[in-house]
mmCIF file of C-alpha atoms and ligand atoms in Angstrom:
data_model
loop_
_atom_site.group_PDB
_atom_site.id
_atom_site.type_symbol
_atom_site.label_atom_id
_atom_site.label_comp_id
_atom_site.label_asym_id
_atom_site.label_seq_id
_atom_site.Cartn_x
_atom_site.Cartn_y
_atom_site.Cartn_z
ATOM 1 C CA UNK A 876 34.335 -70.734 -193.420
ATOM 2 C CA UNK A 877 37.671 -69.625 -192.041
ATOM 3 C CA UNK A 878 37.872 -70.498 -188.361
ATOM 4 C CA UNK A 879 39.363 -67.522 -186.596
ATOM 5 C CA UNK A 880 40.904 -69.442 -183.713
ATOM 6 C CA UNK A 881 42.746 -67.687 -180.905
ATOM 7 C CA UNK A 882 46.512 -67.816 -180.601
ATOM 8 C CA UNK A 883 46.105 -70.219 -177.712
ATOM 9 C CA UNK A 884 43.810 -72.485 -179.722
ATOM 10 C CA UNK A 885 46.310 -72.524 -182.559
ATOM 11 C CA UNK A 886 48.960 -73.789 -180.166
ATOM 12 C CA UNK A 887 46.885 -76.788 -179.077
ATOM 13 C CA UNK A 888 47.834 -80.143 -180.452
ATOM 14 C CA UNK A 889 46.357 -83.560 -179.985
ATOM 15 C CA UNK A 890 48.411 -85.619 -177.606
ATOM 16 C CA UNK A 891 50.025 -88.889 -178.407
ATOM 17 C CA UNK A 892 48.482 -90.716 -175.442
ATOM 18 C CA UNK A 893 45.005 -89.973 -176.704
ATOM 19 C CA UNK A 894 46.019 -91.377 -180.095
ATOM 20 C CA UNK A 895 47.421 -94.456 -178.379
ATOM 21 C CA UNK A 896 44.229 -95.163 -176.508
ATOM 22 C CA UNK A 897 42.443 -95.666 -179.806
ATOM 23 C CA UNK A 898 44.334 -98.896 -180.520
ATOM 24 C CA UNK A 899 44.461 -100.096 -176.895
ATOM 25 C CA UNK A 900 41.317 -102.151 -177.376
ATOM 26 C CA UNK A 901 42.522 -103.977 -180.500
ATOM 27 C CA UNK A 902 42.164 -107.742 -179.952
ATOM 28 C CA UNK A 903 45.294 -109.289 -178.472
ATOM 29 C CA UNK A 904 46.833 -105.920 -177.653
ATOM 30 C CA UNK A 905 48.817 -105.662 -174.420
ATOM 31 C CA UNK A 906 49.101 -102.088 -173.237
ATOM 32 C CA UNK A 907 51.705 -100.669 -170.886
ATOM 33 C CA UNK A 908 50.568 -97.299 -172.162
ATOM 34 C CA UNK A 909 47.574 -96.172 -170.132
ATOM 35 C CA UNK A 910 48.055 -94.404 -166.837
ATOM 36 C CA UNK A 911 44.688 -95.453 -165.526
ATOM 37 C CA UNK A 912 43.916 -97.428 -162.366
ATOM 38 C CA UNK A 913 42.432 -100.912 -162.495
ATOM 39 C CA UNK A 914 38.606 -100.461 -162.506
ATOM 40 C CA UNK A 915 38.158 -103.628 -160.423
ATOM 41 C CA UNK A 916 39.768 -101.736 -157.549
ATOM 42 C CA UNK A 917 37.010 -99.117 -157.429
ATOM 43 C CA UNK A 918 34.675 -99.712 -154.437
ATOM 44 C CA UNK A 919 31.622 -99.816 -156.657
ATOM 45 C CA UNK A 920 29.047 -101.370 -154.339
ATOM 46 C CA UNK A 921 29.869 -98.943 -151.513
ATOM 47 C CA UNK A 922 29.643 -96.043 -153.935
ATOM 48 C CA UNK A 923 26.382 -97.352 -155.404
ATOM 49 C CA UNK A 924 24.837 -97.529 -151.951
ATOM 50 C CA UNK A 925 25.954 -94.008 -151.077
ATOM 51 C CA UNK A 926 24.793 -92.654 -154.439
ATOM 52 C CA UNK A 927 21.296 -94.049 -154.101
ATOM 53 C CA UNK A 928 20.951 -92.687 -150.623
ATOM 54 C CA UNK A 929 22.248 -89.179 -151.324
ATOM 55 C CA UNK A 930 20.226 -88.885 -154.520
ATOM 56 C CA UNK A 931 17.063 -89.668 -152.609
ATOM 57 C CA UNK A 932 17.741 -87.970 -149.313
ATOM 58 C CA UNK A 933 20.093 -85.128 -150.175
ATOM 59 C CA UNK A 934 18.763 -84.246 -153.639
ATOM 60 C CA UNK A 935 18.475 -80.579 -152.729
ATOM 61 C CA UNK A 936 22.220 -80.538 -152.550
ATOM 62 C CA UNK A 937 23.357 -83.288 -154.896
ATOM 63 C CA UNK A 938 21.179 -82.323 -157.866
ATOM 64 C CA UNK A 939 21.668 -78.590 -157.426
ATOM 65 C CA UNK A 940 24.395 -76.080 -158.308
ATOM 66 C CA UNK A 941 26.952 -75.840 -155.536
ATOM 67 C CA UNK A 942 29.475 -73.321 -154.254
ATOM 68 C CA UNK A 943 32.432 -72.748 -156.564
ATOM 69 C CA UNK A 944 34.775 -73.512 -153.654
ATOM 70 C CA UNK A 945 33.308 -76.992 -153.311
ATOM 71 C CA UNK A 946 31.177 -79.098 -150.979
ATOM 72 C CA UNK A 947 31.884 -77.863 -147.424
ATOM 73 C CA UNK A 948 31.471 -81.382 -146.021
ATOM 74 C CA UNK A 949 34.011 -82.783 -148.453
ATOM 75 C CA UNK A 950 36.461 -80.000 -147.643
ATOM 76 C CA UNK A 951 36.045 -80.590 -143.893
ATOM 77 C CA UNK A 952 36.564 -84.318 -144.359
ATOM 78 C CA UNK A 953 39.641 -83.713 -146.452
ATOM 79 C CA UNK A 954 41.133 -81.425 -143.835
ATOM 80 C CA UNK A 955 40.776 -84.225 -141.271
ATOM 81 C CA UNK A 956 42.307 -86.716 -143.676
ATOM 82 C CA UNK A 957 45.340 -84.481 -144.250
ATOM 83 C CA UNK A 958 45.670 -84.016 -140.529
ATOM 84 C CA UNK A 959 45.261 -87.688 -139.661
ATOM 85 C CA UNK A 960 47.466 -89.104 -142.394
ATOM 86 C CA UNK A 961 50.136 -86.447 -142.809
ATOM 87 C CA UNK A 962 49.997 -84.384 -139.647
ATOM 88 C CA UNK A 963 49.177 -81.267 -141.672
ATOM 89 C CA UNK A 964 47.685 -78.632 -139.385
ATOM 90 C CA UNK A 965 46.308 -75.114 -139.508
ATOM 91 C CA UNK A 966 43.926 -75.519 -142.447
ATOM 92 C CA UNK A 967 40.342 -74.384 -142.673
ATOM 93 C CA UNK A 968 37.925 -74.774 -145.541
ATOM 94 C CA UNK A 969 38.980 -71.468 -147.130
ATOM 95 C CA UNK A 970 42.320 -73.105 -147.852
ATOM 96 C CA UNK A 971 40.676 -75.754 -150.031
ATOM 97 C CA UNK A 972 39.134 -75.735 -153.472
ATOM 98 C CA UNK A 973 37.505 -78.765 -155.080
ATOM 99 C CA UNK A 974 38.218 -78.953 -158.808
ATOM 100 C CA UNK A 975 37.172 -81.216 -161.662
ATOM 101 C CA UNK A 976 40.204 -83.453 -161.168
ATOM 102 C CA UNK A 977 43.713 -82.135 -160.709
ATOM 103 C CA UNK A 978 43.891 -81.491 -164.419
ATOM 104 C CA UNK A 979 41.475 -78.642 -163.992
ATOM 105 C CA UNK A 980 43.574 -77.373 -161.078
ATOM 106 C CA UNK A 981 46.640 -77.343 -163.344
ATOM 107 C CA UNK A 982 44.666 -75.368 -165.897
ATOM 108 C CA UNK A 983 43.555 -72.866 -163.237
ATOM 109 C CA UNK A 984 47.142 -72.523 -161.995
ATOM 110 C CA UNK A 985 48.165 -71.768 -165.550
ATOM 111 C CA UNK A 986 45.384 -69.178 -165.893
ATOM 112 C CA UNK A 987 46.050 -67.275 -162.693
ATOM 113 C CA UNK A 988 49.850 -67.240 -162.852
ATOM 114 C CA UNK A 989 51.132 -67.377 -166.404
ATOM 115 C CA UNK A 990 51.531 -64.577 -168.935
ATOM 116 C CA UNK A 991 53.239 -65.180 -172.236
ATOM 117 C CA UNK A 992 56.585 -63.987 -170.869
ATOM 118 C CA UNK A 993 56.325 -65.957 -167.607
ATOM 119 C CA UNK A 994 58.951 -68.429 -166.469
ATOM 120 C CA UNK A 995 58.162 -71.738 -164.705
ATOM 121 C CA UNK A 996 60.180 -74.772 -163.735
ATOM 122 C CA UNK A 997 59.198 -78.305 -164.741
ATOM 123 C CA UNK A 998 60.987 -81.628 -164.619
ATOM 124 C CA UNK A 999 62.472 -83.398 -167.594
ATOM 125 C CA UNK A 1000 60.682 -85.673 -168.336
ATOM 126 C CA UNK A 1001 57.533 -83.702 -167.524
ATOM 127 C CA UNK A 1002 53.959 -84.796 -166.793
ATOM 128 C CA UNK A 1003 52.131 -84.328 -170.054
ATOM 129 C CA UNK A 1004 48.940 -82.897 -168.526
ATOM 130 C CA UNK A 1005 50.829 -80.167 -166.700
ATOM 131 C CA UNK A 1006 53.012 -79.401 -169.689
ATOM 132 C CA UNK A 1007 49.998 -78.914 -171.923
ATOM 133 C CA UNK A 1008 48.214 -76.689 -169.403
ATOM 134 C CA UNK A 1009 51.262 -74.480 -168.847
ATOM 135 C CA UNK A 1010 52.731 -74.335 -172.330
ATOM 136 C CA UNK A 1011 49.521 -73.013 -173.853
ATOM 137 C CA UNK A 1012 50.095 -69.763 -171.989
ATOM 138 C CA UNK A 1013 53.855 -69.555 -171.898
ATOM 139 C CA UNK A 1014 56.812 -71.256 -173.484
ATOM 140 C CA UNK A 1015 59.101 -69.974 -170.763
ATOM 141 C CA UNK A 1016 59.774 -73.307 -169.123
ATOM 142 C CA UNK A 1017 63.035 -74.160 -167.424
ATOM 143 C CA UNK A 1018 63.905 -77.840 -167.255
ATOM 144 C CA UNK A 1019 65.000 -79.613 -164.097
ATOM 145 C CA UNK A 1020 66.601 -82.961 -164.871
ATOM 146 C CA UNK A 1021 64.994 -85.819 -163.003
ATOM 147 C CA UNK A 1022 67.359 -87.893 -160.859
ATOM 148 C CA UNK A 1023 66.849 -90.990 -158.692
ATOM 149 C CA UNK A 1024 65.983 -88.809 -155.663
ATOM 150 C CA UNK A 1025 63.984 -86.123 -157.449
ATOM 151 C CA UNK A 1026 64.835 -83.172 -159.672
ATOM 152 C CA UNK A 1027 68.344 -81.738 -159.857
ATOM 153 C CA UNK A 1028 68.238 -78.776 -157.491
ATOM 154 C CA UNK A 1029 71.656 -77.466 -158.507
ATOM 155 C CA UNK A 1030 70.075 -76.617 -161.844
ATOM 156 C CA UNK A 1031 67.227 -74.833 -160.070
ATOM 157 C CA UNK A 1032 69.627 -72.710 -157.999
ATOM 158 C CA UNK A 1033 71.892 -71.894 -160.930
ATOM 159 C CA UNK A 1034 68.981 -70.914 -163.135
ATOM 160 C CA UNK A 1035 67.333 -68.781 -160.465
ATOM 161 C CA UNK A 1036 70.629 -67.023 -159.813
ATOM 162 C CA UNK A 1037 71.031 -66.368 -163.518
ATOM 163 C CA UNK A 1038 67.451 -65.077 -163.844
ATOM 164 C CA UNK A 1039 68.008 -62.827 -160.817
ATOM 165 C CA UNK A 1040 71.127 -61.381 -162.431
ATOM 166 C CA UNK A 1041 69.086 -60.576 -165.516
ATOM 167 C CA UNK A 1042 66.620 -58.811 -163.200
ATOM 168 C CA UNK A 1043 63.769 -61.124 -164.225
ATOM 169 C CA UNK A 1044 62.952 -62.884 -160.969
ATOM 170 C CA UNK A 1045 59.445 -61.353 -161.043
ATOM 171 C CA UNK A 1046 58.702 -63.418 -164.117
ATOM 172 C CA UNK A 1047 59.370 -66.705 -162.319
ATOM 173 C CA UNK A 1048 55.921 -67.895 -161.268
ATOM 174 C CA UNK A 1049 56.342 -71.366 -159.838
ATOM 175 C CA UNK A 1050 58.300 -74.580 -159.609
ATOM 176 C CA UNK A 1051 56.084 -77.506 -160.565
ATOM 177 C CA UNK A 1052 57.004 -80.792 -158.975
ATOM 178 C CA UNK A 1053 55.592 -84.281 -158.469
ATOM 179 C CA UNK A 1054 56.945 -85.299 -155.095
ATOM 180 C CA UNK A 1055 55.967 -88.985 -154.990
ATOM 181 C CA UNK A 1056 56.326 -91.668 -157.670
ATOM 182 C CA UNK A 1057 56.745 -89.244 -160.518
ATOM 183 C CA UNK A 1058 54.681 -89.537 -163.665
ATOM 184 C CA UNK A 1059 56.380 -90.613 -165.925
ATOM 185 C CA UNK A 1060 59.690 -90.934 -164.043
ATOM 186 C CA UNK A 1061 58.635 -93.274 -161.228
ATOM 187 C CA UNK A 1062 61.043 -91.622 -158.761
ATOM 188 C CA UNK A 1063 60.367 -89.917 -155.417
ATOM 189 C CA UNK A 1064 61.944 -86.728 -154.089
ATOM 190 C CA UNK A 1065 64.001 -87.374 -150.964
ATOM 191 C CA UNK A 1066 63.316 -85.547 -147.705
ATOM 192 C CA UNK A 1067 66.641 -83.690 -147.995
ATOM 193 C CA UNK A 1068 65.740 -82.419 -151.434
ATOM 194 C CA UNK A 1069 62.256 -81.395 -150.310
ATOM 195 C CA UNK A 1070 63.788 -79.286 -147.572
ATOM 196 C CA UNK A 1071 66.350 -77.777 -149.877
ATOM 197 C CA UNK A 1072 63.713 -77.034 -152.501
ATOM 198 C CA UNK A 1073 61.722 -75.089 -149.906
ATOM 199 C CA UNK A 1074 64.854 -73.165 -148.894
ATOM 200 C CA UNK A 1075 65.608 -72.258 -152.492
ATOM 201 C CA UNK A 1076 61.995 -71.243 -153.116
ATOM 202 C CA UNK A 1077 62.102 -69.028 -150.040
ATOM 203 C CA UNK A 1078 65.389 -67.448 -150.972
ATOM 204 C CA UNK A 1079 64.084 -66.454 -154.406
ATOM 205 C CA UNK A 1080 60.470 -66.023 -153.318
ATOM 206 C CA UNK A 1081 58.969 -68.531 -155.733
ATOM 207 C CA UNK A 1082 55.841 -70.649 -155.246
ATOM 208 C CA UNK A 1083 56.148 -74.442 -155.298
ATOM 209 C CA UNK A 1084 53.288 -76.337 -156.934
ATOM 210 C CA UNK A 1085 53.348 -79.835 -155.463
ATOM 211 C CA UNK A 1086 51.306 -82.286 -157.523
ATOM 212 C CA UNK A 1087 50.743 -85.431 -155.483
ATOM 213 C CA UNK A 1088 48.257 -87.843 -157.023
ATOM 214 C CA UNK A 1089 50.170 -90.974 -156.006
ATOM 215 C CA UNK A 1090 51.390 -90.354 -152.451
ATOM 216 C CA UNK A 1091 48.901 -92.820 -150.999
ATOM 217 C CA UNK A 1092 49.906 -95.552 -153.433
ATOM 218 C CA UNK A 1093 53.126 -96.483 -151.659
ATOM 219 C CA UNK A 1094 54.112 -100.148 -151.978
ATOM 220 C CA UNK A 1095 57.248 -100.115 -149.899
ATOM 221 C CA UNK A 1096 59.590 -97.830 -147.987
ATOM 222 C CA UNK A 1097 58.736 -95.048 -145.569
ATOM 223 C CA UNK A 1098 56.362 -92.209 -146.417
ATOM 224 C CA UNK A 1099 58.089 -88.821 -146.701
ATOM 225 C CA UNK A 1100 56.553 -85.564 -145.473
ATOM 226 C CA UNK A 1101 54.774 -83.643 -148.234
ATOM 227 C CA UNK A 1102 56.643 -80.532 -149.407
ATOM 228 C CA UNK A 1103 53.486 -78.705 -148.330
ATOM 229 C CA UNK A 1104 54.064 -79.789 -144.757
ATOM 230 C CA UNK A 1105 57.685 -78.679 -144.849
ATOM 231 C CA UNK A 1106 57.148 -75.359 -146.612
ATOM 232 C CA UNK A 1107 53.663 -74.434 -145.404
ATOM 233 C CA UNK A 1108 50.757 -72.844 -147.231
ATOM 234 C CA UNK A 1109 52.550 -69.566 -147.897
ATOM 235 C CA UNK A 1110 55.171 -71.327 -149.995
ATOM 236 C CA UNK A 1111 53.478 -74.396 -151.424
ATOM 237 C CA UNK A 1112 50.290 -75.086 -153.342
ATOM 238 C CA UNK A 1113 49.343 -78.746 -152.973
ATOM 239 C CA UNK A 1114 47.297 -80.586 -155.597
ATOM 240 C CA UNK A 1115 45.641 -83.846 -154.621
ATOM 241 C CA UNK A 1116 43.103 -86.019 -156.411
ATOM 242 C CA UNK A 1117 40.739 -88.924 -155.832
ATOM 243 C CA UNK A 1118 41.510 -90.266 -159.299
ATOM 244 C CA UNK A 1119 44.226 -92.747 -158.464
ATOM 245 C CA UNK A 1120 42.857 -93.994 -155.145
ATOM 246 C CA UNK A 1121 39.064 -93.894 -155.399
ATOM 247 C CA UNK A 1122 37.892 -93.353 -158.978
ATOM 248 C CA UNK A 1123 38.946 -91.026 -161.795
ATOM 249 C CA UNK A 1124 35.378 -90.963 -163.113
ATOM 250 C CA UNK A 1125 34.297 -88.903 -160.123
ATOM 251 C CA UNK A 1126 36.598 -86.161 -161.482
ATOM 252 C CA UNK A 1127 37.551 -84.772 -158.096
ATOM 253 C CA UNK A 1128 40.715 -82.888 -157.320
ATOM 254 C CA UNK A 1129 41.546 -80.891 -154.202
ATOM 255 C CA UNK A 1130 43.760 -77.814 -154.164
ATOM 256 C CA UNK A 1131 45.227 -76.773 -150.828
ATOM 257 C CA UNK A 1132 46.910 -73.407 -150.488
ATOM 258 C CA UNK A 1133 46.838 -69.945 -149.031
ATOM 259 C CA UNK A 1134 43.558 -68.075 -149.122
ATOM 260 C CA UNK A 1135 44.616 -65.461 -151.678
ATOM 261 C CA UNK A 1136 45.612 -68.060 -154.209
ATOM 262 C CA UNK A 1137 42.507 -70.159 -153.543
ATOM 263 C CA UNK A 1138 40.296 -67.075 -153.910
ATOM 264 C CA UNK A 1139 41.875 -66.226 -157.254
ATOM 265 C CA UNK A 1140 41.476 -69.805 -158.428
ATOM 266 C CA UNK A 1141 37.802 -69.672 -157.414
ATOM 267 C CA UNK A 1142 37.328 -66.611 -159.651
ATOM 268 C CA UNK A 1143 39.029 -68.378 -162.530
ATOM 269 C CA UNK A 1144 36.930 -71.488 -161.946
ATOM 270 C CA UNK A 1145 33.705 -69.463 -162.056
ATOM 271 C CA UNK A 1146 34.489 -68.637 -165.649
ATOM 272 C CA UNK A 1147 35.379 -72.241 -166.464
ATOM 273 C CA UNK A 1148 32.634 -74.370 -164.971
ATOM 274 C CA UNK A 1149 30.844 -72.568 -162.078
ATOM 275 C CA UNK A 1150 31.278 -75.530 -159.758
ATOM 276 C CA UNK A 1151 32.491 -79.089 -159.510
ATOM 277 C CA UNK A 1152 29.579 -81.578 -159.705
ATOM 278 C CA UNK A 1153 27.718 -81.616 -156.374
ATOM 279 C CA UNK A 1154 26.830 -85.280 -156.734
ATOM 280 C CA UNK A 1155 30.324 -86.695 -157.045
ATOM 281 C CA UNK A 1156 31.625 -84.394 -154.303
ATOM 282 C CA UNK A 1157 29.011 -85.637 -151.875
ATOM 283 C CA UNK A 1158 29.686 -89.271 -152.852
ATOM 284 C CA UNK A 1159 33.338 -88.739 -151.914
ATOM 285 C CA UNK A 1160 32.429 -86.861 -148.719
ATOM 286 C CA UNK A 1161 30.123 -89.605 -147.454
ATOM 287 C CA UNK A 1162 32.628 -92.228 -148.536
ATOM 288 C CA UNK A 1163 35.319 -90.554 -146.436
ATOM 289 C CA UNK A 1164 32.959 -90.429 -143.463
ATOM 290 C CA UNK A 1165 31.896 -94.057 -143.643
ATOM 291 C CA UNK A 1166 34.982 -95.864 -144.846
ATOM 292 C CA UNK A 1167 38.635 -95.520 -144.151
ATOM 293 C CA UNK A 1168 39.794 -94.670 -147.672
ATOM 294 C CA UNK A 1169 43.427 -95.398 -147.037
ATOM 295 C CA UNK A 1170 42.658 -98.697 -145.323
ATOM 296 C CA UNK A 1171 40.333 -99.650 -148.192
ATOM 297 C CA UNK A 1172 43.072 -99.248 -150.772
ATOM 298 C CA UNK A 1173 45.354 -101.759 -149.053
ATOM 299 C CA UNK A 1174 44.279 -104.649 -151.351
ATOM 300 C CA UNK A 1175 44.848 -102.348 -154.342
ATOM 301 C CA UNK A 1176 48.302 -101.558 -153.044
ATOM 302 C CA UNK A 1177 49.061 -105.247 -152.621
ATOM 303 C CA UNK A 1178 47.875 -105.953 -156.163
ATOM 304 C CA UNK A 1179 49.893 -103.114 -157.729
ATOM 305 C CA UNK A 1180 52.954 -104.062 -155.698
ATOM 306 C CA UNK A 1181 52.869 -107.582 -157.138
ATOM 307 C CA UNK A 1182 52.454 -106.278 -160.654
ATOM 308 C CA UNK A 1183 55.233 -103.748 -160.193
ATOM 309 C CA UNK A 1184 57.600 -106.388 -158.809
ATOM 310 C CA UNK A 1185 56.692 -108.725 -161.648
ATOM 311 C CA UNK A 1186 57.418 -106.084 -164.279
ATOM 312 C CA UNK A 1187 60.761 -105.265 -162.648
ATOM 313 C CA UNK A 1188 61.644 -108.968 -162.580
ATOM 314 C CA UNK A 1189 60.702 -109.366 -166.226
ATOM 315 C CA UNK A 1190 62.660 -106.275 -167.250
ATOM 316 C CA UNK A 1191 65.635 -107.683 -165.434
ATOM 317 C CA UNK A 1192 65.217 -111.097 -167.043
ATOM 318 C CA UNK A 1193 64.964 -109.619 -170.543
ATOM 319 C CA UNK A 1194 67.265 -106.616 -170.400
ATOM 320 C CA UNK A 1195 69.416 -107.167 -167.319
ATOM 321 C CA UNK A 1196 72.478 -108.172 -169.308
ATOM 322 C CA UNK A 1197 72.095 -105.570 -172.067
ATOM 323 C CA UNK A 1198 74.374 -102.559 -171.904
ATOM 324 C CA UNK A 1199 72.863 -99.116 -171.709
ATOM 325 C CA UNK A 1200 69.381 -100.273 -170.735
ATOM 326 C CA UNK A 1201 68.131 -99.058 -167.394
ATOM 327 C CA UNK A 1202 64.848 -98.409 -165.671
ATOM 328 C CA UNK A 1203 63.583 -96.762 -162.506
ATOM 329 C CA UNK A 1204 62.459 -98.858 -159.553
ATOM 330 C CA UNK A 1205 59.428 -97.074 -158.131
ATOM 331 C CA UNK A 1206 58.331 -97.549 -154.540
ATOM 332 C CA UNK A 1207 54.770 -96.657 -155.511
ATOM 333 C CA UNK A 1208 52.600 -95.088 -158.180
ATOM 334 C CA UNK A 1209 51.883 -96.530 -161.588
ATOM 335 C CA UNK A 1210 54.958 -96.041 -163.749
ATOM 336 C CA UNK A 1211 58.403 -97.275 -164.674
ATOM 337 C CA UNK A 1212 60.619 -95.089 -166.853
ATOM 338 C CA UNK A 1213 62.625 -97.266 -169.180
ATOM 339 C CA UNK A 1214 65.664 -95.797 -170.903
ATOM 340 C CA UNK A 1215 67.381 -97.371 -173.899
ATOM 341 C CA UNK A 1216 70.790 -96.544 -175.323
ATOM 342 C CA UNK A 1217 71.221 -93.348 -177.379
ATOM 343 C CA UNK A 1218 70.013 -93.815 -180.926
ATOM 344 C CA UNK A 1219 66.847 -95.698 -180.087
ATOM 345 C CA UNK A 1220 63.745 -93.720 -180.983
ATOM 346 C CA UNK A 1221 60.783 -95.056 -179.039
ATOM 347 C CA UNK A 1222 58.410 -92.896 -181.095
ATOM 348 C CA UNK A 1223 59.524 -94.690 -184.248
ATOM 349 C CA UNK A 1224 59.330 -98.006 -182.428
ATOM 350 C CA UNK A 1225 55.660 -97.494 -181.641
ATOM 351 C CA UNK A 1226 54.577 -98.761 -185.081
ATOM 352 C CA UNK A 1227 56.619 -101.923 -184.605
ATOM 353 C CA UNK A 1228 55.072 -102.258 -181.178
ATOM 354 C CA UNK A 1229 51.570 -101.988 -182.607
ATOM 355 C CA UNK A 1230 52.408 -104.706 -185.118
ATOM 356 C CA UNK A 1231 53.589 -106.935 -182.260
ATOM 357 C CA UNK A 1232 50.530 -105.998 -180.156
ATOM 358 C CA UNK A 1233 52.465 -104.201 -177.458
ATOM 359 C CA UNK A 1234 51.924 -100.556 -176.479
ATOM 360 C CA UNK A 1235 54.021 -98.135 -174.442
ATOM 361 C CA UNK A 1236 54.218 -94.354 -174.342
ATOM 362 C CA UNK A 1237 57.221 -92.911 -176.187
ATOM 363 C CA UNK A 1238 59.402 -90.651 -174.044
ATOM 364 C CA UNK A 1239 58.949 -87.772 -176.444
ATOM 365 C CA UNK A 1240 55.378 -87.394 -175.167
ATOM 366 C CA UNK A 1241 56.859 -86.180 -171.879
ATOM 367 C CA UNK A 1242 59.113 -83.542 -173.304
ATOM 368 C CA UNK A 1243 58.508 -79.972 -174.394
ATOM 369 C CA UNK A 1244 61.408 -79.940 -176.835
ATOM 370 C CA UNK A 1245 61.159 -83.316 -178.574
ATOM 371 C CA UNK A 1246 63.807 -84.970 -176.448
ATOM 372 C CA UNK A 1247 63.599 -88.150 -174.307
ATOM 373 C CA UNK A 1248 63.428 -90.128 -177.569
ATOM 374 C CA UNK A 1249 65.348 -93.048 -176.140
ATOM 375 C CA UNK A 1250 62.995 -93.534 -173.184
ATOM 376 C CA UNK A 1251 59.484 -94.869 -172.721
ATOM 377 C CA UNK A 1252 56.896 -94.954 -169.954
ATOM 378 C CA UNK A 1253 55.640 -98.345 -168.872
ATOM 379 C CA UNK A 1254 52.569 -98.749 -166.697
ATOM 380 C CA UNK A 1255 52.088 -101.988 -164.804
ATOM 381 C CA UNK A 1256 48.775 -101.412 -163.044
ATOM 382 C CA UNK A 1257 46.233 -102.447 -165.661
ATOM 383 C CA UNK A 1258 47.495 -105.557 -167.496
ATOM 384 C CA UNK A 1259 46.927 -108.928 -165.814
ATOM 385 C CA UNK A 1260 50.090 -110.678 -164.628
ATOM 386 C CA UNK A 1261 50.385 -113.063 -167.550
ATOM 387 C CA UNK A 1262 50.186 -110.056 -169.885
ATOM 388 C CA UNK A 1263 53.022 -108.354 -168.039
ATOM 389 C CA UNK A 1264 55.250 -111.361 -168.696
ATOM 390 C CA UNK A 1265 54.175 -111.684 -172.313
ATOM 391 C CA UNK A 1266 54.251 -107.902 -172.861
ATOM 392 C CA UNK A 1267 57.852 -107.487 -171.727
ATOM 393 C CA UNK A 1268 58.782 -110.405 -174.000
ATOM 394 C CA UNK A 1269 57.142 -108.629 -176.951
ATOM 395 C CA UNK A 1270 58.876 -105.404 -175.971
ATOM 396 C CA UNK A 1271 62.189 -107.189 -176.123
ATOM 397 C CA UNK A 1272 61.355 -108.497 -179.589
ATOM 398 C CA UNK A 1273 60.494 -104.995 -180.798
ATOM 399 C CA UNK A 1274 63.642 -103.534 -179.288
ATOM 400 C CA UNK A 1275 65.907 -106.203 -180.733
ATOM 401 C CA UNK A 1276 64.297 -105.934 -184.155
ATOM 402 C CA UNK A 1277 64.611 -102.144 -184.171
ATOM 403 C CA UNK A 1278 68.106 -102.204 -182.689
ATOM 404 C CA UNK A 1279 69.365 -104.613 -185.370
ATOM 405 C CA UNK A 1280 67.740 -102.698 -188.181
ATOM 406 C CA UNK A 1281 69.381 -99.460 -187.012
ATOM 407 C CA UNK A 1282 72.633 -101.209 -186.180
ATOM 408 C CA UNK A 1283 72.370 -100.188 -182.538
ATOM 409 C CA UNK A 1284 72.771 -103.662 -181.083
HETATM 410 C C1 PLP B 967 46.719 -88.556 -162.960
HETATM 411 C C2 PLP B 967 47.477 -87.313 -162.682
HETATM 412 C C3 PLP B 967 46.852 -86.084 -162.398
HETATM 413 C C4 PLP B 967 45.426 -85.761 -162.400
HETATM 414 O O1 PLP B 967 44.454 -86.475 -162.714
HETATM 415 P P1 PLP B 967 42.962 -86.015 -162.466
HETATM 416 O O2 PLP B 967 42.219 -87.232 -162.848
HETATM 417 O O3 PLP B 967 42.684 -84.850 -163.348
HETATM 418 O O4 PLP B 967 42.839 -85.671 -161.031
HETATM 419 C C5 PLP B 967 47.628 -84.993 -162.100
HETATM 420 N N1 PLP B 967 48.948 -85.063 -162.073
HETATM 421 C C6 PLP B 967 49.582 -86.210 -162.335
HETATM 422 C C7 PLP B 967 51.049 -86.234 -162.251
HETATM 423 C C8 PLP B 967 48.878 -87.363 -162.657
HETATM 424 O O5 PLP B 967 49.538 -88.484 -162.931
#
C-alpha cells in the first residue's frame, strides 16, 4: 500500500547517533560517541528498596494513572530542591510539569509554540534532540555561534533588530539555550552573558528556553545562577531532568515556568501520553526525601572529573603540537567539542574510525545545515580510563591517516 504520511512524518529522518549506537557494542570498540551516564553510578540498591516499598504500600498511586501535571509530592520536593540549591523562590506546584524526560518537554515546547513560519534561535552547534523536535514544525531557525563563554549575543541582537525592522517580531517564539556544559559544545554561559541575554529577551519580548540537564555535574569552578533565576518565570522556561544525575531510565524531566505556559503544555501532553509514569515519579520523589541527591552524586562527579582531565591530557599529548586542532575544556557535563582544521570531514572519517574500533559523533550531527564537518563530539564519561588513553591514540591514527590521504597534514 501507499503510506500516506503527514508532511511532518515525511520530514523525519533517522539520526546518526542512533545509527552509531548499533556498532558501539562491537568487540574491542571504544566509544566516545554515547552521551549516556555510567550505569555504575546509578544508586540501584536505594532505588530497589524504594521501588519495592512503594509498589507494595503505595500501589493505589504507583500502579494507577496520575495527574497530567505530575506527582504532587515530586513537584513539591523539586521546588524545595530548586530553593535549597539555587535560591529560586516564588514557585508553587502549578509552575511545574513532570514530563517523560526533557526530550518530551522539548517536543511539547515545539508543539505549543511553533507554526511553520515561526522563528526560533538555537546555538551552532545545536543539541540534536532539540533540533529534531523544533525543525519538524519549523525551519525558521536562527543560528547563534557558540563561543567559549556561551552563544554570541551580538548575533542575537542584530538578528532581532533585523526581524523587528521587517515587522516579524511576533514570529520569534523563543531562544533555546543550554546554560551549563553545553551539549555538544562543552562550554558554559557566563553570568554577564546570562544577564545580557535576559535584557535582550525583555527588550524584544521573547521567551528564553533554558535547557539545563548538566548544571549539577560541575567538576570545578563556581556555579553560576540559572538564567531562570535571573530572568524569572515570566521570561524563562527552565527544563531540568533526572537523566544525567539519577537515571535516564526513569524518564523524568521537570519543566518550570509560568502557569499559562505550563497549562498549555499540560493540554499538549494530554494528547501525547496522558501522564508521566506514576511509578518512576514516586521513586524519584521518595529518593529526594530520603537521600541528598546532590550529595550522593559527589563520587560520580569525582569519577567524571578524573576521566575528563585524563581525556584533556591525552588530547594535549596527541594533538597539542598540531596546528589548527583545538578543543573545549568543560568544567562539567559529559562532552568535549573537538575541532580539526578546515578540510577535515569527521562524517567521512567515521568509517575509518569504525575500522580502527574508535567511535565519535561527527559534528554534522549537531547542525541543521550540514556544517560543523570539521568538528566532533567526544564523551568521556562511559569508557574506562585505559580506554580513554587508547581511544585518543586511535583517534590520532585515524586523523593522521585521513589527513595524509586528503593532503591536509
Ligand atoms: C540529555 C539531554 C536532554 C534530555 O534528556 P532526557 O533523558 O530526555 O531528560 C535534554 N537536553 C540536553 C541538552 C541533553 O543533553
